[in-house]
């Protein structure tokens, strides 16, 4: 069967699960990030929160990987910097989007990345995606729809459109990580550091421009223990850990496989909403959750066969 992925070695079942498990953990923390972000962010503090979120971990990364950073070539710096610019766009769109829409809608719309990625990858490689993979993705999306119907799907808003655009740009980021030749052989820690540094630079410039909202310093001073706990969660787990794992996994698997696992975000967002936010999804939502799990499992197996 023809592969829709960029060339990568086929994974043995045990090795595949060792790669998939960290990616699934990323999906869990990203799912929880919707509640965390909504709890500490407003329209006027989006850029400031993003500056704090990224800058909180950047110094530690730079110190830990200073020797590896010096070994990067000019081409690797440029490639990682480009990825950082795309990453900054993803976070701006996602954060503004989640502020202006519900966490339920945000989780539904961003999950369309798992549809956009194999389609975009197929267009780039000129290879038709396997029917089983597309069917599995369709089952997952149907499950997401049912899952979000349990909490109530509202009329599309500005926030919904921003999340849709974020899904498109996230797809670009996933594909770029796999296809930019200059970064393929580079150290993941160094590449992550450069990406975050580029993103912080973008957010810092936006913060000092007129209309950029509250300053990072003012926001930090106004934070209480709850807000700082949310910021640390977003910074350490949803940013540092998540993107390091994503870069590591996409080079050992395929963009479509990684994207499909990350597509379980809405399921974990609902779980966080029920356990922490007191949301109720009802019987329809539970059916949707089951379909998301079934679809992603099926998709994993379809990706395995395609990689063989």
CSV table of N, CA, C and O in Angstrom, one decimal, residues 221-299:
chain,number,residue,atom,x,y,z
A,221,UNK,N,2.4,40.9,37.6
A,221,UNK,CA,2.2,41.5,38.9
A,221,UNK,C,0.8,41.3,39.4
A,221,UNK,O,0.5,41.0,40.6
A,222,UNK,N,-0.2,41.3,38.5
A,222,UNK,CA,-1.6,41.1,38.9
A,222,UNK,C,-2.0,39.7,39.1
A,222,UNK,O,-3.1,39.4,39.5
A,223,UNK,N,-1.2,38.7,38.7
A,223,UNK,CA,-1.5,37.3,38.8
A,223,UNK,C,-1.5,36.9,40.3
A,223,UNK,O,-0.6,37.3,41.1
A,224,UNK,N,-2.4,36.0,40.7
A,224,UNK,CA,-2.4,35.4,42.0
A,224,UNK,C,-1.9,34.0,41.9
A,224,UNK,O,-1.5,33.5,40.8
A,225,UNK,N,-2.0,33.2,43.0
A,225,UNK,CA,-1.5,31.8,42.9
A,225,UNK,C,-2.2,31.0,41.9
A,225,UNK,O,-1.5,30.1,41.2
A,226,UNK,N,-3.5,31.1,41.7
A,226,UNK,CA,-4.2,30.3,40.8
A,226,UNK,C,-3.8,30.6,39.3
A,226,UNK,O,-3.6,29.7,38.5
A,227,UNK,N,-3.6,31.9,39.0
A,227,UNK,CA,-3.2,32.3,37.7
A,227,UNK,C,-1.8,31.8,37.4
A,227,UNK,O,-1.5,31.4,36.3
A,228,UNK,N,-0.9,31.9,38.4
A,228,UNK,CA,0.5,31.5,38.2
A,228,UNK,C,0.5,29.9,38.0
A,228,UNK,O,1.3,29.4,37.2
A,229,UNK,N,-0.3,29.2,38.7
A,229,UNK,CA,-0.4,27.8,38.5
A,229,UNK,C,-0.8,27.4,37.1
A,229,UNK,O,-0.2,26.5,36.5
A,230,UNK,N,-1.8,28.2,36.6
A,230,UNK,CA,-2.2,27.9,35.3
A,230,UNK,C,-1.2,28.3,34.2
A,230,UNK,O,-1.0,27.6,33.3
A,231,UNK,N,-0.4,29.4,34.5
A,231,UNK,CA,0.7,29.8,33.6
A,231,UNK,C,1.8,28.7,33.6
A,231,UNK,O,2.3,28.4,32.5
A,232,UNK,N,2.2,28.2,34.7
A,232,UNK,CA,3.2,27.2,34.8
A,232,UNK,C,2.8,26.0,34.0
A,232,UNK,O,3.6,25.3,33.3
A,233,UNK,N,1.5,25.6,34.2
A,233,UNK,CA,1.0,24.4,33.5
A,233,UNK,C,1.1,24.6,32.0
A,233,UNK,O,1.6,23.8,31.2
A,234,UNK,N,0.6,25.8,31.5
A,234,UNK,CA,0.7,26.1,30.1
A,234,UNK,C,2.1,26.2,29.6
A,234,UNK,O,2.4,25.7,28.4
A,235,UNK,N,3.0,26.7,30.4
A,235,UNK,CA,4.4,26.9,29.9
A,235,UNK,C,5.2,25.6,29.9
A,235,UNK,O,5.8,25.2,28.9
A,236,UNK,N,5.2,24.9,31.0
A,236,UNK,CA,6.1,23.7,31.2
A,236,UNK,C,5.5,22.5,30.5
A,236,UNK,O,6.2,21.8,29.7
A,237,UNK,N,4.2,22.2,30.7
A,237,UNK,CA,3.6,21.0,30.1
A,237,UNK,C,3.1,21.2,28.7
A,237,UNK,O,3.4,20.4,27.8
A,238,UNK,N,2.3,22.3,28.5
A,238,UNK,CA,1.6,22.5,27.2
A,238,UNK,C,2.5,23.1,26.1
A,238,UNK,O,2.2,23.1,24.9
A,239,UNK,N,3.7,23.7,26.5
A,239,UNK,CA,4.6,24.3,25.6
A,239,UNK,C,5.9,23.5,25.5
A,239,UNK,O,6.2,22.9,24.5
A,240,UNK,N,6.6,23.5,26.5
A,240,UNK,CA,8.0,22.8,26.5
A,240,UNK,C,7.9,21.4,26.2
A,240,UNK,O,8.4,20.8,25.3
A,241,UNK,N,7.1,20.7,27.1
A,241,UNK,CA,7.0,19.2,27.0
A,241,UNK,C,6.3,18.8,25.7
A,241,UNK,O,6.8,17.9,24.9
A,242,UNK,N,5.2,19.5,25.4
A,242,UNK,CA,4.4,19.1,24.2
A,242,UNK,C,5.1,19.3,22.9
A,242,UNK,O,5.1,18.3,22.1
A,243,UNK,N,5.8,20.4,22.7
A,243,UNK,CA,6.4,20.5,21.4
A,243,UNK,C,7.8,19.8,21.2
A,243,UNK,O,8.2,19.4,20.1
A,244,UNK,N,8.4,19.5,22.4
A,244,UNK,CA,9.6,18.7,22.3
A,244,UNK,C,9.2,17.3,21.9
A,244,UNK,O,9.8,16.6,21.0
A,245,UNK,N,8.1,16.8,22.5
A,245,UNK,CA,7.6,15.4,22.1
A,245,UNK,C,7.1,15.4,20.7
A,245,UNK,O,7.4,14.4,19.9
A,246,UNK,N,6.4,16.4,20.2
A,246,UNK,CA,5.9,16.5,18.9
A,246,UNK,C,7.1,16.4,17.9
A,246,UNK,O,7.0,15.7,16.9
A,247,UNK,N,8.1,17.2,18.1
A,247,UNK,CA,9.2,17.2,17.2
A,247,UNK,C,10.0,15.9,17.2
A,247,UNK,O,10.4,15.3,16.1
A,248,UNK,N,10.1,15.2,18.4
A,248,UNK,CA,10.7,13.9,18.5
A,248,UNK,C,9.9,12.9,17.8
A,248,UNK,O,10.4,12.0,17.0
A,249,UNK,N,8.6,12.9,17.9
A,249,UNK,CA,7.7,11.8,17.4
A,249,UNK,C,7.5,11.9,15.9
A,249,UNK,O,7.5,10.9,15.2
A,250,UNK,N,7.4,13.2,15.4
A,250,UNK,CA,7.1,13.3,13.9
A,250,UNK,C,8.3,12.8,13.1
A,250,UNK,O,8.2,12.4,11.9
A,251,UNK,N,9.5,12.8,13.7
A,251,UNK,CA,10.7,12.3,12.9
A,251,UNK,C,10.9,10.8,13.1
A,251,UNK,O,11.7,10.2,12.4
A,252,UNK,N,10.1,10.2,13.9
A,252,UNK,CA,10.1,8.7,14.0
A,252,UNK,C,8.9,8.0,13.5
A,252,UNK,O,8.8,6.8,13.5
A,253,UNK,N,7.9,8.8,13.2
A,253,UNK,CA,6.6,8.3,12.8
A,253,UNK,C,6.2,9.0,11.5
A,253,UNK,O,7.0,9.0,10.5
A,254,UNK,N,5.0,9.6,11.4
A,254,UNK,CA,4.7,10.3,10.2
A,254,UNK,C,3.8,11.5,10.7
A,254,UNK,O,3.1,11.4,11.7
A,255,UNK,N,3.7,12.6,9.9
A,255,UNK,CA,2.9,13.7,10.3
A,255,UNK,C,1.4,13.3,10.5
A,255,UNK,O,0.8,13.8,11.5
A,256,UNK,N,0.9,12.5,9.7
A,256,UNK,CA,-0.5,12.1,9.8
A,256,UNK,C,-0.7,11.3,11.0
A,256,UNK,O,-1.8,11.4,11.7
A,257,UNK,N,0.2,10.4,11.4
A,257,UNK,CA,0.0,9.5,12.5
A,257,UNK,C,0.0,10.4,13.8
A,257,UNK,O,-0.8,10.2,14.7
A,258,UNK,N,1.0,11.3,13.9
A,258,UNK,CA,1.1,12.2,15.0
A,258,UNK,C,-0.1,13.1,15.1
A,258,UNK,O,-0.7,13.3,16.2
A,259,UNK,N,-0.6,13.6,14.0
A,259,UNK,CA,-1.7,14.5,14.0
A,259,UNK,C,-3.0,13.8,14.4
A,259,UNK,O,-3.8,14.3,15.1
A,260,UNK,N,-3.1,12.5,14.0
A,260,UNK,CA,-4.3,11.7,14.4
A,260,UNK,C,-4.4,11.5,15.9
A,260,UNK,O,-5.4,11.7,16.5
A,261,UNK,N,-3.2,11.2,16.5
A,261,UNK,CA,-3.2,11.1,18.0
A,261,UNK,C,-3.5,12.4,18.7
A,261,UNK,O,-4.2,12.5,19.7
A,262,UNK,N,-2.9,13.5,18.2
A,262,UNK,CA,-3.2,14.8,18.7
A,262,UNK,C,-4.6,15.2,18.5
A,262,UNK,O,-5.1,16.1,19.3
A,263,UNK,N,-5.3,14.6,17.6
A,263,UNK,CA,-6.7,14.8,17.3
A,263,UNK,C,-7.6,14.4,18.4
A,263,UNK,O,-8.8,14.7,18.4
A,264,UNK,N,-7.1,13.7,19.4
A,264,UNK,CA,-8.0,13.3,20.6
A,264,UNK,C,-8.1,14.4,21.6
A,264,UNK,O,-8.7,14.2,22.6
A,265,UNK,N,-7.5,15.6,21.3
A,265,UNK,CA,-7.6,16.7,22.2
A,265,UNK,C,-9.0,17.0,22.7
A,265,UNK,O,-9.2,17.2,23.9
A,266,UNK,N,-10.0,17.0,21.8
A,266,UNK,CA,-11.4,17.3,22.3
A,266,UNK,C,-11.9,16.3,23.4
A,266,UNK,O,-12.6,16.7,24.3
A,267,UNK,N,-11.5,15.1,23.3
A,267,UNK,CA,-11.9,14.1,24.3
A,267,UNK,C,-11.3,14.5,25.6
A,267,UNK,O,-12.0,14.5,26.7
A,268,UNK,N,-10.0,14.8,25.7
A,268,UNK,CA,-9.4,15.2,26.9
A,268,UNK,C,-9.9,16.6,27.4
A,268,UNK,O,-9.9,16.8,28.6
A,269,UNK,N,-10.2,17.4,26.5
A,269,UNK,CA,-10.8,18.7,26.9
A,269,UNK,C,-12.1,18.5,27.6
A,269,UNK,O,-12.4,19.2,28.6
A,270,UNK,N,-12.9,17.6,27.1
A,270,UNK,CA,-14.2,17.3,27.7
A,270,UNK,C,-14.0,16.6,29.1
A,270,UNK,O,-14.7,16.9,30.1
A,271,UNK,N,-13.0,15.7,29.2
A,271,UNK,CA,-12.7,15.1,30.4
A,271,UNK,C,-12.3,16.1,31.5
A,271,UNK,O,-12.7,16.0,32.7
A,272,UNK,N,-11.4,17.1,31.1
A,272,UNK,CA,-11.0,18.1,32.0
A,272,UNK,C,-12.2,19.0,32.4
A,272,UNK,O,-12.3,19.4,33.6
A,273,UNK,N,-13.1,19.3,31.4
A,273,UNK,CA,-14.3,20.1,31.7
A,273,UNK,C,-15.2,19.4,32.7
A,273,UNK,O,-15.8,20.0,33.6
A,274,UNK,N,-15.3,18.1,32.6
A,274,UNK,CA,-16.2,17.3,33.5
A,274,UNK,C,-15.6,17.2,34.9
A,274,UNK,O,-16.2,17.5,35.9
A,275,UNK,N,-14.3,16.8,34.9
A,275,UNK,CA,-13.6,16.6,36.2
A,275,UNK,C,-13.3,17.9,37.0
A,275,UNK,O,-13.4,17.9,38.2
A,276,UNK,N,-13.0,19.0,36.2
A,276,UNK,CA,-12.5,20.2,36.9
A,276,UNK,C,-13.5,21.3,36.7
A,276,UNK,O,-13.8,22.0,37.7
A,277,UNK,N,-14.1,21.4,35.5
A,277,UNK,CA,-15.0,22.5,35.2
A,277,UNK,C,-16.5,22.3,35.5
A,277,UNK,O,-17.3,23.1,35.4
A,278,UNK,N,-16.8,21.0,35.9
A,278,UNK,CA,-18.2,20.7,36.3
A,278,UNK,C,-19.1,20.6,35.1
A,278,UNK,O,-20.3,20.8,35.2
A,279,UNK,N,-18.6,20.4,33.9
A,279,UNK,CA,-19.4,20.3,32.7
A,279,UNK,C,-20.1,18.9,32.6
A,279,UNK,O,-19.6,18.0,33.1
A,280,UNK,N,-21.2,18.9,31.9
A,280,UNK,CA,-22.0,17.6,31.7
A,280,UNK,C,-22.2,17.5,30.2
A,280,UNK,O,-22.8,18.3,29.5
A,281,UNK,N,-21.7,16.3,29.6
A,281,UNK,CA,-21.8,16.1,28.2
A,281,UNK,C,-23.0,15.2,27.8
A,281,UNK,O,-23.4,15.2,26.6
A,282,UNK,N,-23.6,14.5,28.7
A,282,UNK,CA,-24.7,13.7,28.4
A,282,UNK,C,-24.4,12.4,27.7
A,282,UNK,O,-23.2,12.1,27.3
A,283,UNK,N,-25.4,11.6,27.3
A,283,UNK,CA,-25.3,10.3,26.6
A,283,UNK,C,-24.7,10.5,25.3
A,283,UNK,O,-23.8,9.8,24.8
A,284,UNK,N,-25.2,11.6,24.5
A,284,UNK,CA,-24.6,11.8,23.2
A,284,UNK,C,-23.1,12.1,23.2
A,284,UNK,O,-22.4,11.6,22.4
A,285,UNK,N,-22.7,12.9,24.2
A,285,UNK,CA,-21.3,13.2,24.3
A,285,UNK,C,-20.5,11.9,24.7
A,285,UNK,O,-19.4,11.8,24.2
A,286,UNK,N,-21.0,11.0,25.5
A,286,UNK,CA,-20.3,9.8,25.8
A,286,UNK,C,-20.1,8.9,24.5
A,286,UNK,O,-19.1,8.3,24.3
A,287,UNK,N,-21.2,8.9,23.7
A,287,UNK,CA,-21.1,8.2,22.4
A,287,UNK,C,-20.0,8.8,21.5
A,287,UNK,O,-19.2,8.1,20.9
A,288,UNK,N,-20.0,10.1,21.5
A,288,UNK,CA,-18.9,10.8,20.7
A,288,UNK,C,-17.5,10.5,21.2
A,288,UNK,O,-16.6,10.3,20.4
A,289,UNK,N,-17.4,10.4,22.6
A,289,UNK,CA,-16.0,10.1,23.1
A,289,UNK,C,-15.6,8.7,22.7
A,289,UNK,O,-14.4,8.5,22.3
A,290,UNK,N,-16.5,7.8,22.7
A,290,UNK,CA,-16.2,6.4,22.3
A,290,UNK,C,-15.8,6.4,20.8
A,290,UNK,O,-14.9,5.7,20.4
A,291,UNK,N,-16.5,7.2,19.9
A,291,UNK,CA,-16.1,7.2,18.5
A,291,UNK,C,-14.7,7.8,18.3
A,291,UNK,O,-14.0,7.4,17.4
A,292,UNK,N,-14.4,8.8,19.1
A,292,UNK,CA,-13.1,9.4,19.0
A,292,UNK,C,-12.0,8.4,19.3
A,292,UNK,O,-11.0,8.3,18.5
A,293,UNK,N,-12.2,7.7,20.3
A,293,UNK,CA,-11.2,6.6,20.7
A,293,UNK,C,-11.1,5.5,19.6
A,293,UNK,O,-10.1,5.1,19.2
A,294,UNK,N,-12.3,5.1,19.1
A,294,UNK,CA,-12.3,4.1,18.1
A,294,UNK,C,-11.7,4.6,16.8
A,294,UNK,O,-10.9,3.8,16.2
A,295,UNK,N,-12.0,5.8,16.4
A,295,UNK,CA,-11.4,6.3,15.2
A,295,UNK,C,-9.9,6.5,15.2
A,295,UNK,O,-9.2,6.2,14.3
A,296,UNK,N,-9.4,7.0,16.4
A,296,UNK,CA,-8.0,7.2,16.5
A,296,UNK,C,-7.2,5.8,16.5
A,296,UNK,O,-6.1,5.7,16.0
A,297,UNK,N,-7.8,4.8,17.2
A,297,UNK,CA,-7.2,3.5,17.2
A,297,UNK,C,-7.2,2.9,15.8
A,297,UNK,O,-6.2,2.3,15.3
A,298,UNK,N,-8.3,3.0,15.1
A,298,UNK,CA,-8.4,2.5,13.7
A,298,UNK,C,-7.4,3.3,12.8
A,298,UNK,O,-6.7,2.7,12.0
A,299,UNK,N,-7.3,4.6,13.0
A,299,UNK,CA,-6.4,5.4,12.2
A,299,UNK,C,-4.9,5.0,12.5
A,299,UNK,O,-4.1,5.0,11.5
